[in-house]
Amino acid sequence: MTERYSHLIVTELKKEPEMTPEFRELYNSFARRILWIDDDVVPGAFQMNTSWYCSVPDKDPVFPEHSHDCAEIIGFFGTDPDHPNDLHGEVQVDLDGEPHRINRSCLIFVPPGLPHAIHIHRADQPIFHFSVVTDSHYNNG
């Protein structure tokens, strides 16, 4: 039997975003990338990234203000199944310079062109993070 659709299932990290060696070292000091999908990994796919944030990075903000030409959804989830809404940490998301301190699991919709930044203030236990951009690749506008 032919597996016509197995190419649509991603179970290992096949690609990471382009980043400077300095940023890669910083990122690896506080986060562990799980999976990444985009048009290069699965033709036709939009871009999605998943990671564990395990500690507070030495640099703040770790993701300085930027924007995209398309919409983005950002998620932060606590990893305690008995308290799934408790982030067991604190992140700050700046939306067009307006700071939002978050300590609960959340989804954030970022409209196209809206400047945003991410700060990680506390990670008492791993925080599951993901981002989805509605384009085939992750691009800063």
PDB file of C-alpha atoms in Angstrom:
ATOM      1  CA  MET A   1       0.000   0.000   0.000  1.00  0.00           C
ATOM      2  CA  THR A   2       1.303   3.431  -0.933  1.00  0.00           C
ATOM      3  CA  GLU A   3       1.486   6.058   1.774  1.00  0.00           C
ATOM      4  CA  ARG A   4       0.227   9.003  -0.247  1.00  0.00           C
ATOM      5  CA  TYR A   5       0.046  11.435   2.661  1.00  0.00           C
ATOM      6  CA  SER A   6       2.919  10.521   4.967  1.00  0.00           C
ATOM      7  CA  HIS A   7       4.862  13.546   3.655  1.00  0.00           C
ATOM      8  CA  LEU A   8       2.281  15.764   5.408  1.00  0.00           C
ATOM      9  CA  ILE A   9       3.255  14.471   8.869  1.00  0.00           C
ATOM     10  CA  VAL A  10       6.264  16.111  10.545  1.00  0.00           C
ATOM     11  CA  THR A  11       7.698  14.236  13.540  1.00  0.00           C
ATOM     12  CA  GLU A  12      11.247  15.585  13.656  1.00  0.00           C
ATOM     13  CA  LEU A  13      12.893  18.973  13.377  1.00  0.00           C
ATOM     14  CA  LYS A  14      13.896  19.299   9.732  1.00  0.00           C
ATOM     15  CA  LYS A  15      14.501  23.058   9.620  1.00  0.00           C
ATOM     16  CA  GLU A  16      15.120  25.942  11.973  1.00  0.00           C
ATOM     17  CA  PRO A  17      14.682  29.599  11.199  1.00  0.00           C
ATOM     18  CA  GLU A  18      17.576  31.619   9.918  1.00  0.00           C
ATOM     19  CA  MET A  19      19.314  33.351  12.813  1.00  0.00           C
ATOM     20  CA  THR A  20      22.667  34.799  13.639  1.00  0.00           C
ATOM     21  CA  PRO A  21      25.098  32.578  15.553  1.00  0.00           C
ATOM     22  CA  GLU A  22      24.774  34.957  18.524  1.00  0.00           C
ATOM     23  CA  PHE A  23      20.981  34.681  18.583  1.00  0.00           C
ATOM     24  CA  ARG A  24      21.134  30.890  18.119  1.00  0.00           C
ATOM     25  CA  GLU A  25      23.400  30.652  21.184  1.00  0.00           C
ATOM     26  CA  LEU A  26      21.035  32.891  23.186  1.00  0.00           C
ATOM     27  CA  TYR A  27      17.948  30.957  22.054  1.00  0.00           C
ATOM     28  CA  ASN A  28      19.501  27.602  22.928  1.00  0.00           C
ATOM     29  CA  SER A  29      20.321  28.914  26.429  1.00  0.00           C
ATOM     30  CA  PHE A  30      16.616  29.216  27.393  1.00  0.00           C
ATOM     31  CA  ALA A  31      14.556  27.345  24.777  1.00  0.00           C
ATOM     32  CA  ARG A  32      14.318  23.993  23.034  1.00  0.00           C
ATOM     33  CA  ARG A  33      12.770  23.996  19.599  1.00  0.00           C
ATOM     34  CA  ILE A  34      10.423  21.042  19.112  1.00  0.00           C
ATOM     35  CA  LEU A  35       9.139  21.240  15.540  1.00  0.00           C
ATOM     36  CA  TRP A  36       9.005  23.730  12.672  1.00  0.00           C
ATOM     37  CA  ILE A  37       6.895  23.532   9.535  1.00  0.00           C
ATOM     38  CA  ASP A  38       6.715  25.804   6.524  1.00  0.00           C
ATOM     39  CA  ASP A  39       6.621  25.556   2.746  1.00  0.00           C
ATOM     40  CA  ASP A  40      10.238  24.293   2.689  1.00  0.00           C
ATOM     41  CA  VAL A  41       9.405  21.364   4.994  1.00  0.00           C
ATOM     42  CA  VAL A  42       5.980  20.497   3.535  1.00  0.00           C
ATOM     43  CA  PRO A  43       5.168  22.221   0.236  1.00  0.00           C
ATOM     44  CA  GLY A  44       1.999  24.278   0.586  1.00  0.00           C
ATOM     45  CA  ALA A  45       2.163  24.550   4.396  1.00  0.00           C
ATOM     46  CA  PHE A  46       1.957  27.822   6.257  1.00  0.00           C
ATOM     47  CA  GLN A  47       4.601  28.442   8.915  1.00  0.00           C
ATOM     48  CA  MET A  48       4.373  27.135  12.485  1.00  0.00           C
ATOM     49  CA  ASN A  49       6.996  26.900  15.211  1.00  0.00           C
ATOM     50  CA  THR A  50       6.851  25.004  18.533  1.00  0.00           C
ATOM     51  CA  SER A  51       9.273  25.307  21.446  1.00  0.00           C
ATOM     52  CA  TRP A  52       9.734  24.806  25.170  1.00  0.00           C
ATOM     53  CA  TYR A  53      10.797  27.919  27.086  1.00  0.00           C
ATOM     54  CA  CYS A  54      12.723  26.510  30.040  1.00  0.00           C
ATOM     55  CA  SER A  55      14.360  29.536  31.670  1.00  0.00           C
ATOM     56  CA  VAL A  56      14.739  33.291  31.451  1.00  0.00           C
ATOM     57  CA  PRO A  57      17.158  34.471  28.744  1.00  0.00           C
ATOM     58  CA  ASP A  58      20.051  36.794  29.541  1.00  0.00           C
ATOM     59  CA  LYS A  59      18.780  39.314  26.961  1.00  0.00           C
ATOM     60  CA  ASP A  60      15.520  41.238  27.153  1.00  0.00           C
ATOM     61  CA  PRO A  61      13.514  41.475  25.020  1.00  0.00           C
ATOM     62  CA  VAL A  62      14.511  38.196  23.484  1.00  0.00           C
ATOM     63  CA  PHE A  63      12.302  38.942  20.484  1.00  0.00           C
ATOM     64  CA  PRO A  64      12.533  42.726  19.874  1.00  0.00           C
ATOM     65  CA  GLU A  65       9.705  44.648  18.279  1.00  0.00           C
ATOM     66  CA  HIS A  66       8.943  43.453  14.767  1.00  0.00           C
ATOM     67  CA  SER A  67       5.935  42.954  12.506  1.00  0.00           C
ATOM     68  CA  HIS A  68       4.783  40.683   9.710  1.00  0.00           C
ATOM     69  CA  ASP A  69       2.928  41.282   6.466  1.00  0.00           C
ATOM     70  CA  CYS A  70       0.457  38.568   7.496  1.00  0.00           C
ATOM     71  CA  ALA A  71      -1.468  37.621  10.622  1.00  0.00           C
ATOM     72  CA  GLU A  72       0.208  35.672  13.442  1.00  0.00           C
ATOM     73  CA  ILE A  73      -1.130  33.661  16.349  1.00  0.00           C
ATOM     74  CA  ILE A  74       1.154  33.283  19.358  1.00  0.00           C
ATOM     75  CA  GLY A  75       0.481  30.784  22.133  1.00  0.00           C
ATOM     76  CA  PHE A  76       1.908  30.238  25.601  1.00  0.00           C
ATOM     77  CA  PHE A  77       0.756  27.249  27.652  1.00  0.00           C
ATOM     78  CA  GLY A  78       1.572  26.042  31.139  1.00  0.00           C
ATOM     79  CA  THR A  79       2.625  22.408  31.406  1.00  0.00           C
ATOM     80  CA  ASP A  80       0.898  21.405  34.648  1.00  0.00           C
ATOM     81  CA  PRO A  81      -2.040  19.159  33.662  1.00  0.00           C
ATOM     82  CA  ASP A  82      -3.685  19.742  37.061  1.00  0.00           C
ATOM     83  CA  HIS A  83      -3.595  23.527  36.497  1.00  0.00           C
ATOM     84  CA  PRO A  84      -3.560  23.947  32.696  1.00  0.00           C
ATOM     85  CA  ASN A  85      -4.321  27.672  32.777  1.00  0.00           C
ATOM     86  CA  ASP A  86      -1.442  28.488  35.141  1.00  0.00           C
ATOM     87  CA  LEU A  87       1.590  29.426  33.071  1.00  0.00           C
ATOM     88  CA  HIS A  88       3.922  28.815  36.040  1.00  0.00           C
ATOM     89  CA  GLY A  89       5.856  31.737  34.679  1.00  0.00           C
ATOM     90  CA  GLU A  90       5.376  35.179  33.246  1.00  0.00           C
ATOM     91  CA  VAL A  91       5.814  36.543  29.759  1.00  0.00           C
ATOM     92  CA  GLN A  92       5.203  40.016  28.467  1.00  0.00           C
ATOM     93  CA  VAL A  93       3.902  40.691  25.001  1.00  0.00           C
ATOM     94  CA  ASP A  94       4.130  44.266  23.763  1.00  0.00           C
ATOM     95  CA  LEU A  95       1.525  45.073  21.115  1.00  0.00           C
ATOM     96  CA  ASP A  96       2.444  48.318  19.350  1.00  0.00           C
ATOM     97  CA  GLY A  97       4.355  49.351  22.485  1.00  0.00           C
ATOM     98  CA  GLU A  98       1.497  48.449  24.857  1.00  0.00           C
ATOM     99  CA  PRO A  99       2.802  45.937  27.441  1.00  0.00           C
ATOM    100  CA  HIS A 100       0.672  42.928  28.470  1.00  0.00           C
ATOM    101  CA  ARG A 101       2.027  40.809  31.352  1.00  0.00           C
ATOM    102  CA  ILE A 102       0.718  37.266  31.101  1.00  0.00           C
ATOM    103  CA  ASN A 103       0.810  34.495  33.708  1.00  0.00           C
ATOM    104  CA  ARG A 104      -1.944  32.281  32.304  1.00  0.00           C
ATOM    105  CA  SER A 105      -2.078  30.045  29.240  1.00  0.00           C
ATOM    106  CA  CYS A 106      -3.142  32.174  26.297  1.00  0.00           C
ATOM    107  CA  LEU A 107      -3.542  32.659  22.575  1.00  0.00           C
ATOM    108  CA  ILE A 108      -2.690  36.045  21.068  1.00  0.00           C
ATOM    109  CA  PHE A 109      -3.869  37.227  17.649  1.00  0.00           C
ATOM    110  CA  VAL A 110      -1.468  39.680  16.007  1.00  0.00           C
ATOM    111  CA  PRO A 111      -2.994  41.393  12.942  1.00  0.00           C
ATOM    112  CA  PRO A 112      -0.794  42.026   9.890  1.00  0.00           C
ATOM    113  CA  GLY A 113       1.562  44.953  10.376  1.00  0.00           C
ATOM    114  CA  LEU A 114       1.085  45.251  14.172  1.00  0.00           C
ATOM    115  CA  PRO A 115       4.470  45.715  15.882  1.00  0.00           C
ATOM    116  CA  HIS A 116       5.012  43.235  18.718  1.00  0.00           C
ATOM    117  CA  ALA A 117       7.770  42.034  21.030  1.00  0.00           C
ATOM    118  CA  ILE A 118       8.159  39.174  23.526  1.00  0.00           C
ATOM    119  CA  HIS A 119       9.842  39.273  26.926  1.00  0.00           C
ATOM    120  CA  ILE A 120      10.240  36.217  29.168  1.00  0.00           C
ATOM    121  CA  HIS A 121      10.274  37.265  32.811  1.00  0.00           C
ATOM    122  CA  ARG A 122       9.853  33.961  34.639  1.00  0.00           C
ATOM    123  CA  ALA A 123       9.718  30.233  33.830  1.00  0.00           C
ATOM    124  CA  ASP A 124       9.173  28.195  36.998  1.00  0.00           C
ATOM    125  CA  GLN A 125       8.621  25.141  34.813  1.00  0.00           C
ATOM    126  CA  PRO A 126       8.709  24.742  31.033  1.00  0.00           C
ATOM    127  CA  ILE A 127       6.293  26.894  29.054  1.00  0.00           C
ATOM    128  CA  PHE A 128       5.038  25.489  25.765  1.00  0.00           C
ATOM    129  CA  HIS A 129       5.244  28.187  23.094  1.00  0.00           C
ATOM    130  CA  PHE A 130       4.077  28.213  19.512  1.00  0.00           C
ATOM    131  CA  SER A 131       3.629  30.729  16.769  1.00  0.00           C
ATOM    132  CA  VAL A 132       1.788  30.464  13.484  1.00  0.00           C
ATOM    133  CA  VAL A 133       2.081  32.933  10.635  1.00  0.00           C
ATOM    134  CA  THR A 134      -0.413  32.698   7.818  1.00  0.00           C
ATOM    135  CA  ASP A 135       2.321  32.769   5.184  1.00  0.00           C
ATOM    136  CA  SER A 136       4.524  30.025   3.807  1.00  0.00           C
ATOM    137  CA  HIS A 137       7.608  31.355   5.654  1.00  0.00           C
ATOM    138  CA  TYR A 138       8.379  33.355   8.793  1.00  0.00           C
ATOM    139  CA  ASN A 139       9.332  36.860   7.681  1.00  0.00           C
ATOM    140  CA  ASN A 140       9.731  40.040   9.677  1.00  0.00           C
ATOM    141  CA  GLY A 141       8.159  43.007   7.937  1.00  0.00           C
TER     142      GLY A 141
END
